[in-house]
Coordinates of C-alpha atoms in Angstrom, one line a residue:
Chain A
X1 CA 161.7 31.8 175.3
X2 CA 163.9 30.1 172.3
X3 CA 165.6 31.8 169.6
X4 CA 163.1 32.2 166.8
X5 CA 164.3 31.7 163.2
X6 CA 164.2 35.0 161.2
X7 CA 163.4 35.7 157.4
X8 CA 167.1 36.2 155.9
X9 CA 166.1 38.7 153.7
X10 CA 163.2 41.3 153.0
X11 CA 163.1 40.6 149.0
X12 CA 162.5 37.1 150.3
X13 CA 160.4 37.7 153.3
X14 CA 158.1 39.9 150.6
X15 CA 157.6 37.2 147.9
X16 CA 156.9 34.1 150.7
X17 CA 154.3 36.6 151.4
X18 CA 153.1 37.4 147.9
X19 CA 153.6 33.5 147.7
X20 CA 151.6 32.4 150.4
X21 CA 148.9 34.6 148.7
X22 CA 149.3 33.6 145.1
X23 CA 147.1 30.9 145.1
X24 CA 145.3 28.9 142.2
X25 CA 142.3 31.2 142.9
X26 CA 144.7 33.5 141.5
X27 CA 144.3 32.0 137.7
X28 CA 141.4 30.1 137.9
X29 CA 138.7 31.7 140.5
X30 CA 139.3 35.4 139.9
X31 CA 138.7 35.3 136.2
X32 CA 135.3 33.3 136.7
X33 CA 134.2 36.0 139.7
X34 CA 135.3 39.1 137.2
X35 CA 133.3 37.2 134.1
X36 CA 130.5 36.7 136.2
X37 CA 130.1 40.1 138.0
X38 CA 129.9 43.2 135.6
X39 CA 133.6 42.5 133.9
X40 CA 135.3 45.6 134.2
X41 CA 132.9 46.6 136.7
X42 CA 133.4 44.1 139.0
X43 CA 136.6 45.9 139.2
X44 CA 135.2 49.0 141.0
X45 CA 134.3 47.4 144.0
X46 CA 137.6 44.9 143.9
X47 CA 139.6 47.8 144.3
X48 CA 137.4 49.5 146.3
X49 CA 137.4 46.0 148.9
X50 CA 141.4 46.0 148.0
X51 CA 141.5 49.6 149.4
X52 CA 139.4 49.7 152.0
X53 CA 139.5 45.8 153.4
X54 CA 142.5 44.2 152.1
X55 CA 145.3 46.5 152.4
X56 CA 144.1 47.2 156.1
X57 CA 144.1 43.6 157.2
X58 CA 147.1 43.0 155.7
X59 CA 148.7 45.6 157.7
X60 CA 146.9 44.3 160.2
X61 CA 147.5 40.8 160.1
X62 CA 151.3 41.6 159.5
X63 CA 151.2 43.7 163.0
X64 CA 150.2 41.3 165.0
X65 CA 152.2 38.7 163.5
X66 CA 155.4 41.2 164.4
X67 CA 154.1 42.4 167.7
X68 CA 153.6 38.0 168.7
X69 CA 157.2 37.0 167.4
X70 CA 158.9 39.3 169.3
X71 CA 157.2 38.0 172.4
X72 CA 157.9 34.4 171.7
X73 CA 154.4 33.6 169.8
X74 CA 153.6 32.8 166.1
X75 CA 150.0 32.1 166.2
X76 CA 146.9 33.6 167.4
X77 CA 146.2 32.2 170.7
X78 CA 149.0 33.5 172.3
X79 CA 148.9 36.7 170.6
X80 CA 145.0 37.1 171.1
X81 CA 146.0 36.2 174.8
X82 CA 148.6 38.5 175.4
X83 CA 146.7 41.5 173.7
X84 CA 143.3 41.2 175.8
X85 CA 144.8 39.4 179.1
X86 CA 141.8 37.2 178.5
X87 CA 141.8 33.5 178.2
X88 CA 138.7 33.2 176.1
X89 CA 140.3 35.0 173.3
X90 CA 142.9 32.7 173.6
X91 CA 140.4 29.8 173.0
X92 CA 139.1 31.9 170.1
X93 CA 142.4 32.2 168.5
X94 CA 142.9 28.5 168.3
X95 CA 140.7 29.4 165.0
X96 CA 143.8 30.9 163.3
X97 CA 146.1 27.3 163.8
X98 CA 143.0 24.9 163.2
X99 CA 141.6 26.9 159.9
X100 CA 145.1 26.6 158.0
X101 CA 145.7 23.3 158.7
X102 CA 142.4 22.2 157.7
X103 CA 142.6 23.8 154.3
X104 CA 146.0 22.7 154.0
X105 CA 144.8 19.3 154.3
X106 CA 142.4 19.6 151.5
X107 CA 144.2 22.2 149.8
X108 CA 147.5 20.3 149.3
X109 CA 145.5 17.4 147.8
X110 CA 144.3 19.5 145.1
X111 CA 147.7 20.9 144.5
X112 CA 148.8 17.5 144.0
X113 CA 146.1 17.1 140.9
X114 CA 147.6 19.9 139.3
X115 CA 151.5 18.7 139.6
X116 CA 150.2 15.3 138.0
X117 CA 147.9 17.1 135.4
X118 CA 151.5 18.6 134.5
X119 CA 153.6 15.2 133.8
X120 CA 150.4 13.9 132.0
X121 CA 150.5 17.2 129.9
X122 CA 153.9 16.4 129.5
X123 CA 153.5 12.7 128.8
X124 CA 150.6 13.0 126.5
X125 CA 148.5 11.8 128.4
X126 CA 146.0 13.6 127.9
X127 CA 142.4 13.0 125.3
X128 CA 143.1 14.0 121.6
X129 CA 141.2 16.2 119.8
X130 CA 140.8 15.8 117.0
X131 CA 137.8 17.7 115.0
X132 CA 137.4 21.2 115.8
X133 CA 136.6 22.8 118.9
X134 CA 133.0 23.4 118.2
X135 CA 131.5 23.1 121.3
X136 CA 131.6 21.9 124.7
X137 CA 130.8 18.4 123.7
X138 CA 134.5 18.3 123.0
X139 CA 135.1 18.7 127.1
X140 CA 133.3 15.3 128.2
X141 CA 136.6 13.1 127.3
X142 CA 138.3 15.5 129.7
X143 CA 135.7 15.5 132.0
X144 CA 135.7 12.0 132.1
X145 CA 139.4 12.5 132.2
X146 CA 139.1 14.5 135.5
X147 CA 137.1 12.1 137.1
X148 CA 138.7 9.0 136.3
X149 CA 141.8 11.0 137.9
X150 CA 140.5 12.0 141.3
X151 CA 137.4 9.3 141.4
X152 CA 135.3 12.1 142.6
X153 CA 131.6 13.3 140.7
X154 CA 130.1 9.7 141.7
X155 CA 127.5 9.7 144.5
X156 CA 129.1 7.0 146.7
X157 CA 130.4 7.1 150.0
X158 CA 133.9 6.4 149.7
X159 CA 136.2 7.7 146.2
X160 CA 138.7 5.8 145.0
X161 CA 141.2 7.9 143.7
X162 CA 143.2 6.6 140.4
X163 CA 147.0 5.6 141.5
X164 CA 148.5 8.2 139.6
X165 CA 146.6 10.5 141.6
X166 CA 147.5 8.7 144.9
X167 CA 151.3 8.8 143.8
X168 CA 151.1 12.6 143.6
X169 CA 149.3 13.0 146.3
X170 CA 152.4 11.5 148.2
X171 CA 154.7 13.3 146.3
X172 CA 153.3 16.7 147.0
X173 CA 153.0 15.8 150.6
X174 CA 156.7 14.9 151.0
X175 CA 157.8 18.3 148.8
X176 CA 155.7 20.7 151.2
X177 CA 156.9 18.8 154.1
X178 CA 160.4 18.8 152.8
X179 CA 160.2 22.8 152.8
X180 CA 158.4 23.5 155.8
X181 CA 161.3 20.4 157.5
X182 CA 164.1 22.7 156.3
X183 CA 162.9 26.2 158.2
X184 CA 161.8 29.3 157.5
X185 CA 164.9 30.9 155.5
X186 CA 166.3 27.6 154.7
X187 CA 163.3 26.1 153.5
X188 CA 160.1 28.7 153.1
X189 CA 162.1 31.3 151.5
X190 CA 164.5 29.7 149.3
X191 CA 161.0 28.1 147.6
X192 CA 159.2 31.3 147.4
X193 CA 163.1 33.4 146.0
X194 CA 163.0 30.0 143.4
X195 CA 159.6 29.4 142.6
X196 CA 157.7 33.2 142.5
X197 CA 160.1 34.1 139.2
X198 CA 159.7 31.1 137.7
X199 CA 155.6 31.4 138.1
X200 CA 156.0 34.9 136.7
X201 CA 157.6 33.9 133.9
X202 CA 155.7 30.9 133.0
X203 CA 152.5 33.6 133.3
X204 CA 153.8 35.7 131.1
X205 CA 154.9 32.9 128.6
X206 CA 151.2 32.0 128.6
X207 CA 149.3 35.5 128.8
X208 CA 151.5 35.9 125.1
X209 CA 150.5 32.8 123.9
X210 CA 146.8 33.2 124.5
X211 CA 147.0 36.6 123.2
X212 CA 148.5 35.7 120.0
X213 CA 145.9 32.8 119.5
X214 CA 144.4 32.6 115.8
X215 CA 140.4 32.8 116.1
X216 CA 139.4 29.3 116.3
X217 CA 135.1 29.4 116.9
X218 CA 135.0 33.2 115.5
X219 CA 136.5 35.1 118.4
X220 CA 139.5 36.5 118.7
X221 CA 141.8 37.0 121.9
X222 CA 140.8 40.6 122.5
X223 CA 136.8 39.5 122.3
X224 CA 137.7 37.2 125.5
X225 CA 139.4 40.5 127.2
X226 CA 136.3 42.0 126.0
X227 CA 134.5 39.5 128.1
X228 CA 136.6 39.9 131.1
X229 CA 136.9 43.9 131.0
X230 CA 133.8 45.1 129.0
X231 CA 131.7 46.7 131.7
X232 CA 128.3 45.8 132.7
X233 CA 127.5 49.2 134.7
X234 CA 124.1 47.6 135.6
X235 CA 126.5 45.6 138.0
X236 CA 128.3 47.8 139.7
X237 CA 124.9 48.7 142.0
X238 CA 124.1 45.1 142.6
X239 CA 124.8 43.7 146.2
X240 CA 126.0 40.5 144.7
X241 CA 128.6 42.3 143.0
X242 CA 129.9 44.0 146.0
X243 CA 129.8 40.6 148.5
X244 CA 131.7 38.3 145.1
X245 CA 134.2 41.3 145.2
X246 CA 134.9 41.4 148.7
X247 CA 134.9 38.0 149.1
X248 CA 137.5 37.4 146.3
X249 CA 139.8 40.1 147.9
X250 CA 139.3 37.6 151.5
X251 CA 140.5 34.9 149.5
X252 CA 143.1 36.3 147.0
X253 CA 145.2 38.1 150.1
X254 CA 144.9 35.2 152.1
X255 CA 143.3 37.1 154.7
X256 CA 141.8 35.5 157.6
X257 CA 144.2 31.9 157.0
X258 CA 146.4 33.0 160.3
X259 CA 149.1 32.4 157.9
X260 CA 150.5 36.1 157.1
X261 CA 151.1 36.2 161.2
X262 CA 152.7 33.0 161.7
X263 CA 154.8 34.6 158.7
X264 CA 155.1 37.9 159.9
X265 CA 156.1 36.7 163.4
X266 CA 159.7 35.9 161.7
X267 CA 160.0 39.8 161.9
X268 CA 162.0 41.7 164.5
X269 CA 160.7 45.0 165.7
X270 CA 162.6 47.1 163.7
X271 CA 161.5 45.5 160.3
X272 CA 159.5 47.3 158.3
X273 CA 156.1 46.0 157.8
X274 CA 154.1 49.0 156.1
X275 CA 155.4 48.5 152.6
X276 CA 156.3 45.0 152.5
X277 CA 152.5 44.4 153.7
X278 CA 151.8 46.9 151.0
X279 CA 154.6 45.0 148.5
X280 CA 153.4 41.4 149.1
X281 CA 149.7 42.4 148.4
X282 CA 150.3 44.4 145.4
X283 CA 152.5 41.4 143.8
X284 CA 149.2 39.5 144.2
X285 CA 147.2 41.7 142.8
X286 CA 149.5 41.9 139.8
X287 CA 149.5 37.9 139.3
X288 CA 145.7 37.7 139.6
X289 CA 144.5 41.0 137.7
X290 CA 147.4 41.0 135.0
X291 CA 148.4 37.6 134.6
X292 CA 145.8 35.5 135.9
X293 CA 143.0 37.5 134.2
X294 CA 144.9 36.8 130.5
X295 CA 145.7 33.1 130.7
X296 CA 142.1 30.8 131.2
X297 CA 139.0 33.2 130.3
X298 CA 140.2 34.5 127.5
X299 CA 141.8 30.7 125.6
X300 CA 138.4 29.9 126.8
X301 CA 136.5 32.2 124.7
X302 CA 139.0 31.9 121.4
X303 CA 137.6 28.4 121.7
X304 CA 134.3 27.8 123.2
X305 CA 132.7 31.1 122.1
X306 CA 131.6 33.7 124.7
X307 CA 128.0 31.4 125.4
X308 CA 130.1 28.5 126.0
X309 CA 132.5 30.6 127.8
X310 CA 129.6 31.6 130.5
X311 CA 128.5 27.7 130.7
X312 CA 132.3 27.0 131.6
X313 CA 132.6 29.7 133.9
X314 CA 129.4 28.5 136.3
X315 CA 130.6 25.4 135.9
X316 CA 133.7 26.7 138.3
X317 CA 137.1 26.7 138.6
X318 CA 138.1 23.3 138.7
X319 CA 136.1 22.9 135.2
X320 CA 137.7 25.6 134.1
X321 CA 141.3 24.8 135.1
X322 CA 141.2 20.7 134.6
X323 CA 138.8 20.2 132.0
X324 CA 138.4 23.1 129.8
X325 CA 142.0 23.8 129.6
X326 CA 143.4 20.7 128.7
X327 CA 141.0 20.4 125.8
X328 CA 142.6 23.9 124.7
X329 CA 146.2 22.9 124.9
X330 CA 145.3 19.2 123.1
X331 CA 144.2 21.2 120.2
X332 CA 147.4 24.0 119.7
X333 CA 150.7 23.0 118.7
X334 CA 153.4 22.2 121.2
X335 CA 150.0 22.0 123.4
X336 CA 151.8 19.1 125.5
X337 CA 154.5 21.7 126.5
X338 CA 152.5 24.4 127.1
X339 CA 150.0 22.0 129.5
X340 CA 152.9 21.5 131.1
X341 CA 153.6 25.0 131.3
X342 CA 150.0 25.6 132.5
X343 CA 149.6 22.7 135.3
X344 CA 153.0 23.8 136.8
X345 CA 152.7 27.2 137.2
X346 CA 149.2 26.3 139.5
X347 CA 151.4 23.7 141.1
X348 CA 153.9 26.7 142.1
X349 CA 151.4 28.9 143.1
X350 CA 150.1 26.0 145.1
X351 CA 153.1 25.0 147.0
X352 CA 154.2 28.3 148.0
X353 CA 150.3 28.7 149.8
X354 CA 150.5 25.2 150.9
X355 CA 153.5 25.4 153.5
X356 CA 152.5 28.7 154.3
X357 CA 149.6 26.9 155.6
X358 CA 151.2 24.0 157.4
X359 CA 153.8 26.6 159.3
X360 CA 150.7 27.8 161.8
X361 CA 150.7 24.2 163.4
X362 CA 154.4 23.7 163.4
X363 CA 154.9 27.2 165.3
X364 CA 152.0 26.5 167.6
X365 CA 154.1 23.5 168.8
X366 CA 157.7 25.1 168.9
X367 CA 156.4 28.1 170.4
X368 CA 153.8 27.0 173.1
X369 CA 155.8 23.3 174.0
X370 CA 159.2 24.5 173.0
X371 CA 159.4 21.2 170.7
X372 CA 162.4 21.7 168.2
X373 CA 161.1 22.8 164.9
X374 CA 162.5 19.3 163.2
X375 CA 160.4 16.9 165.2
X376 CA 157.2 19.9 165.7
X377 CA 157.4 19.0 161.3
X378 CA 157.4 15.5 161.7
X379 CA 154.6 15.2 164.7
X380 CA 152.4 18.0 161.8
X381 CA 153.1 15.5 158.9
X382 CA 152.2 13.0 160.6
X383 CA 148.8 13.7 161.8
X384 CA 148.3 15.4 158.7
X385 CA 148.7 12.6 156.2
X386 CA 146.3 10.3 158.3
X387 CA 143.8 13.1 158.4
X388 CA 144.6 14.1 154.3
X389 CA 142.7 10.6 153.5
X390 CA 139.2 11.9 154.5
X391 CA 138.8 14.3 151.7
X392 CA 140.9 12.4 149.2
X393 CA 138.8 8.9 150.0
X394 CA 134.9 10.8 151.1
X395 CA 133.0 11.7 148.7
X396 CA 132.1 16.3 149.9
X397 CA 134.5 16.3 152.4
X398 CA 136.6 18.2 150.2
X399 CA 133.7 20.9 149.5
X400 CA 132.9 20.6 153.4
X401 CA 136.2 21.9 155.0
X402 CA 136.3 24.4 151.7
X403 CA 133.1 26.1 153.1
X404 CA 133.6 26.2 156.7
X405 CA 137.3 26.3 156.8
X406 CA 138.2 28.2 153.7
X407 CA 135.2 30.6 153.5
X408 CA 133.2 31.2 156.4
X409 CA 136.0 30.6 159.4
X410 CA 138.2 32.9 157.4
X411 CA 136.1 35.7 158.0
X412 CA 135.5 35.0 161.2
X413 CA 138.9 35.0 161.7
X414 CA 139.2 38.1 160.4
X415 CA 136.7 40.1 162.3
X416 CA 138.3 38.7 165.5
X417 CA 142.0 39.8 164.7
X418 CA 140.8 43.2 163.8
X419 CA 138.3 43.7 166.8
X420 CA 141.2 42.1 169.0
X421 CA 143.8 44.4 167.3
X422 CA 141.9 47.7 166.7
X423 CA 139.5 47.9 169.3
X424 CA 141.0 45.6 172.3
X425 CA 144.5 46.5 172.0
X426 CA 143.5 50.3 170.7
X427 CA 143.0 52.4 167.7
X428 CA 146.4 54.7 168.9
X429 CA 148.3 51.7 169.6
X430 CA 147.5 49.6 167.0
X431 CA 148.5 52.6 164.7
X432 CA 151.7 53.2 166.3
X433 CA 152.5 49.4 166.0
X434 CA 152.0 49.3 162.4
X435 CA 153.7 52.5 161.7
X436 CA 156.8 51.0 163.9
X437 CA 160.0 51.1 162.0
X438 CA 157.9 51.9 158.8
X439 CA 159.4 52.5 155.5
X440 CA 156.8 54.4 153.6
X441 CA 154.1 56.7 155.5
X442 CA 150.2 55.4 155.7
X443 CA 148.1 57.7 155.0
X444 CA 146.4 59.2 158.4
X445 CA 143.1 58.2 157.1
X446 CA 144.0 54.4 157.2
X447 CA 143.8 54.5 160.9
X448 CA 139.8 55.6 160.7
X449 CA 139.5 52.9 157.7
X450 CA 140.5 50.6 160.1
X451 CA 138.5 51.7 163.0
X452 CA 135.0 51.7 161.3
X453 CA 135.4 50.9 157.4
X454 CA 137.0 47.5 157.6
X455 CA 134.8 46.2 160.0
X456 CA 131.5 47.1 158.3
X457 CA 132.8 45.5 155.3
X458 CA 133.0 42.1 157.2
X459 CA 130.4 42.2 159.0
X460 CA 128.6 42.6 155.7
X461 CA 129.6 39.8 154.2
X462 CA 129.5 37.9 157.3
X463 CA 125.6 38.7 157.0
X464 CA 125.7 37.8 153.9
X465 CA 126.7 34.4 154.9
X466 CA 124.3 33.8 157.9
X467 CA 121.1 32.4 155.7
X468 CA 123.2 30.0 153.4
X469 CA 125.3 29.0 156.6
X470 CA 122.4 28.3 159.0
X471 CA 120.9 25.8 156.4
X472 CA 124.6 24.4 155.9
X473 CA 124.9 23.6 159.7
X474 CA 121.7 21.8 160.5
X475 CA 121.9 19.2 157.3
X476 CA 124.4 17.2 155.7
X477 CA 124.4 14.7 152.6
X478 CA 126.7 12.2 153.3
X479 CA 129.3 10.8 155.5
X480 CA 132.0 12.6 154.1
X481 CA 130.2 15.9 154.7
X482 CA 129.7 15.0 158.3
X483 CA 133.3 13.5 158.5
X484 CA 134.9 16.3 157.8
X485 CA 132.6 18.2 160.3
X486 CA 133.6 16.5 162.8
X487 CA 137.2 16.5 162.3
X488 CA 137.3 20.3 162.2
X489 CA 135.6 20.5 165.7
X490 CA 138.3 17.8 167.3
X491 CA 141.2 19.3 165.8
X492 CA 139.8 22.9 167.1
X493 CA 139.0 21.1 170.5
X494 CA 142.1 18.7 170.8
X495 CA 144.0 22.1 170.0
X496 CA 142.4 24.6 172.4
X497 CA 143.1 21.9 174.9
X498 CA 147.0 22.0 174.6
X499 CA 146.8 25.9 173.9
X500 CA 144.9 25.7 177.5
X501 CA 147.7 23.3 179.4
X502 CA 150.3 25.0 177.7
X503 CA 149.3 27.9 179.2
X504 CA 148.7 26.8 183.0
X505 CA 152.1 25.1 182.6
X506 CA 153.9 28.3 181.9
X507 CA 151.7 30.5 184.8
Chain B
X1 CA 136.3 44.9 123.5
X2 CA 134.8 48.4 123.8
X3 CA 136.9 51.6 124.4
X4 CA 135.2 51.5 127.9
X5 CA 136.8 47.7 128.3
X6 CA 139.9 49.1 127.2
X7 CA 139.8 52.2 129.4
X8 CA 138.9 49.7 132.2
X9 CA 141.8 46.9 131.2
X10 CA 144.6 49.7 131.5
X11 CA 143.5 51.7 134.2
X12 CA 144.0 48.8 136.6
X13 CA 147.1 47.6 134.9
X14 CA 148.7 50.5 134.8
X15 CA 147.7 51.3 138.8
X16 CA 148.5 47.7 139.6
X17 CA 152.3 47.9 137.8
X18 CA 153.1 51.0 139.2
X19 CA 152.2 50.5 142.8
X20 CA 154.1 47.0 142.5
X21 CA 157.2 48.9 140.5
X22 CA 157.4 51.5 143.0
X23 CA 156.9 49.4 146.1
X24 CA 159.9 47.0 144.5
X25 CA 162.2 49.9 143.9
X26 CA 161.5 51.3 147.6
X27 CA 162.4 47.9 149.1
X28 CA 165.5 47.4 147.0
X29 CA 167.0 50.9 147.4
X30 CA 166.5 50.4 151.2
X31 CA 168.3 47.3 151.2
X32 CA 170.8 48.7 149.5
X33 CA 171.1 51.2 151.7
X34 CA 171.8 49.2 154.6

């Protein structure tokens, strides 16, 4: 077994984590999910699923990343192996390196749009508006913006990406491999010690600004926290509410990636993981419900109006983020700077996900072929920019791999580590594994939350999924669609093989 | 925004601050401490 690197220290072993889990769904998917579902309401059930779901998996997820490292394994398969004795958990584990490294091959991409949006804010590059912002008419010159940028919203086959877009593409490739290239405390948490201030501060910079907007189409700042945090009681009994709430907790944590293990695994056995599990989550939930809930919705209502508003918000994130926004900052003053402001801070809380989500491959490869971590980087990079082209060049591959790798496989993820963890390994040990070394006490009822609560609440939403994701699997649109399907299953395949011969090689 | 709105909007701030303030200050002390 070789020396595995270690996180130099907890302040910045706790904001990789919070890093890894600050995402763009942070800023631009959790305000759209609140609007959508009951306001403040929809905040019931979020911390309900944050209580009962997320903090549990976390510790979870942090446990078995801990318990793995100090055995020599980073990822899943190994772990899952070790924990059962059973090979075909293995196999299923090979979820946990194939899912992040699928969505960071989409996910990077988009992470580059947003560090280019940030030199065109910068640049001016950006439409000019020049009457008033009356309605959402105003947003098709930055729609058209958006799509000349990425080539996508076309029907074709094949996109063609503008060669700004390709340039940062490129650029944002190199930085994450850069990070990843330079190790876990060289590399992973220098970024996250650098980049998680900076991203606070650039939120904050912005919440103020937005607050202090002058009413532009009648509405003031506080009517669009109205919008957000007014609440629809009607709501709060809907199912829908409850499965958008859960769900959003799945994604905000970054639950179910396989990346808080391969982070986690940096741990030794007497490092606490109770409270920076409970650290890392609650600095997320302080970017997304603080920060992230006073930055898009709200400028969007000063503007737009609270109808428009609800138009933008279906309309999704990426409306929201790339279209709406620059439209908002081309009409205030010093709106290039504060674009820039805007488009960076997502970049940030891009990057700092982003290698968190190439690091599951690159351990797989140092810890089950013993390959240096330096040349496990460049054989990831590799493989990964050849495979990057699919969604940037086919037209839904991008939305393809989003559904299956970064919504459905995430919860299936999920429910394996915790029936693998809980109920495999054992309620008593699991419990005294997360309570090794612990810093803060866990409430005793945590370990029957664990046992029973946390699991209905997946299997709920994994339910919820089974109508949509039965039609999903037996059609497809267009070639990119059935690209990208096909490149999930021969990555999972290709790696379950090696994870197989590495582990008759070592018997 | 409606007093409920308002109840709602500093509730989970305030739970959400102090949980990450108090988590904070318990990591840093027992760094400190080592």
């Amino acid at each position: 077994m070789q020396n595995r690197e270690r996180w130099a220290t907890r302040i910045g072993l706790v904001l990789a984590m919070a890093g890894n889990a600050v995402g763009l769904g942070n800023f631009l998917r959790f305000p759209v999910q609140a609007a959508e579902n009951g306001g403040g309401a929809f905040m019931i059930p979020y911390l309900i699923s944050f209580l009962l779901m997320g903090i549990p998996l976390m510790w979870i997820e942090w446990a078995l990343g801990r318990y793995g490292g100090v055995r020599g394994h980073g990822t899943t398969p190994a772990i899952f192996e070790y924990i059962t004795r059973k090979r075909l958990f293995g196999i299923l584990g090979v979820l946990g390196v194939t899912m992040p490294f699928m969505v960071a091959i989409y996910y990077t991409y988009i992470e580059s749009w947003t560090l280019g949006y940030s030199i065109s804010a910068l640049m001016g590059m950006f439409p000019s508006v020049r009457e008033a912002l009356a309605g959402t008419s105003v947003l098709e010159p930055f729609n058209q913006f958006f799509q000349n940028y990425t080539g996508m919203g076309g029907s074709e086959a094949f996109i063609r990406p503008s060669a700004m877009a390709y340039v940062f593409f490129l650029l944002t490739f190199l930085i994450n491999v850069f990070f990843v290239y330079r190790g876990i405390a060289r590399g992973i948490e220098i970024l996250a010690k650098v980049a998680m201030p900076i991203l606070l501060a650039l939120a904050v910079v912005l919440a103020v600004r937005v607050a202090t907007l002058e009413p532009i189409s009648g509405h003031s700042p506080l009517d669009g926290f109205g919008f957000l945090w007014n609440p629809d009681f009607s709501k709060v009994f809907d199912a829908q509410t409850w499965l958008a709430a859960a769900g959003q907790i799945f994604f905000t944590l970054s639950i179910g990636f396989g990346t808080l293990i391969t982070y986690a695994s940096y741990l030794s056995e007497k490092d606490d993981i109770a409270l920076g599990g409970l650290s890392a989550a609650t600095t997320n939930e302080f970017v997304e419900v603080v920060l992230g809930a006073s930055i898009a919705i709200p400028a969007a209502v000063v503007f737009f109006g609270i109808e428009n508003t609800v138009e933008i918000a279906k309309a999704g994130s990426f409306s929201l983020g790339f279209i709406t926004m620059p439209a908002i900052f081309s009409y205030i003053p010093l709106g290039n700077l504060f674009g820039f402001m805007w488009f960076f801070l997502l970049f940030l809380a891009g990057i700092t996900s982003s290698v968190a989500l190439i690091q599951p491959m690159v351990a797989f490869l140092e810890d089950e072929y013993g390959i240096k971590r330096q040349k496990a980087v460049i054989l990831v990079a590799a493989i990964m920019l050849v495979l990057m082209h699919i969604p940037v060049l086919m037209n839904g591959a991008l939305d393809e791999m989003d559904y299956w790798a970064g919504t459905v496989g995430l919860v299936a993820l999920a429910f394996l580590e915790l029936f693998v963890f809980v109920w495999m390994f054992g309620v008593d040990n699991a419990w005294r594994e997360i309570n090794r070394s612990a810093q803060i006490k866990i409430p005793i009822i945590y370990k029957y939350i664990m046992a029973y609560i946390t699991p209905l609440f997946i299997i709920v939403i994994m339910v919820s999924f089974a109508k949509d994701l039965f039609i999903k699997a037996i059609t497809f649109n267009n070639p990119g669609e059935l690209a990208a399907r096909l490149l999930m299953i021969g990555v999972f395949l290709v790696l379950a093989v090696l994870y197989a011969i590495s582990r008759s090689r070592k018997r | 925004m409606t007093l409920a709105g308002w109840i709602f909007m500093l509730s989970v701030w305030s739970i959400v601050t102090g949980l990450l303030v108090w988590t904070y200050w318990k990591i840093l002390k027992g760094e400190n401490s080592e």
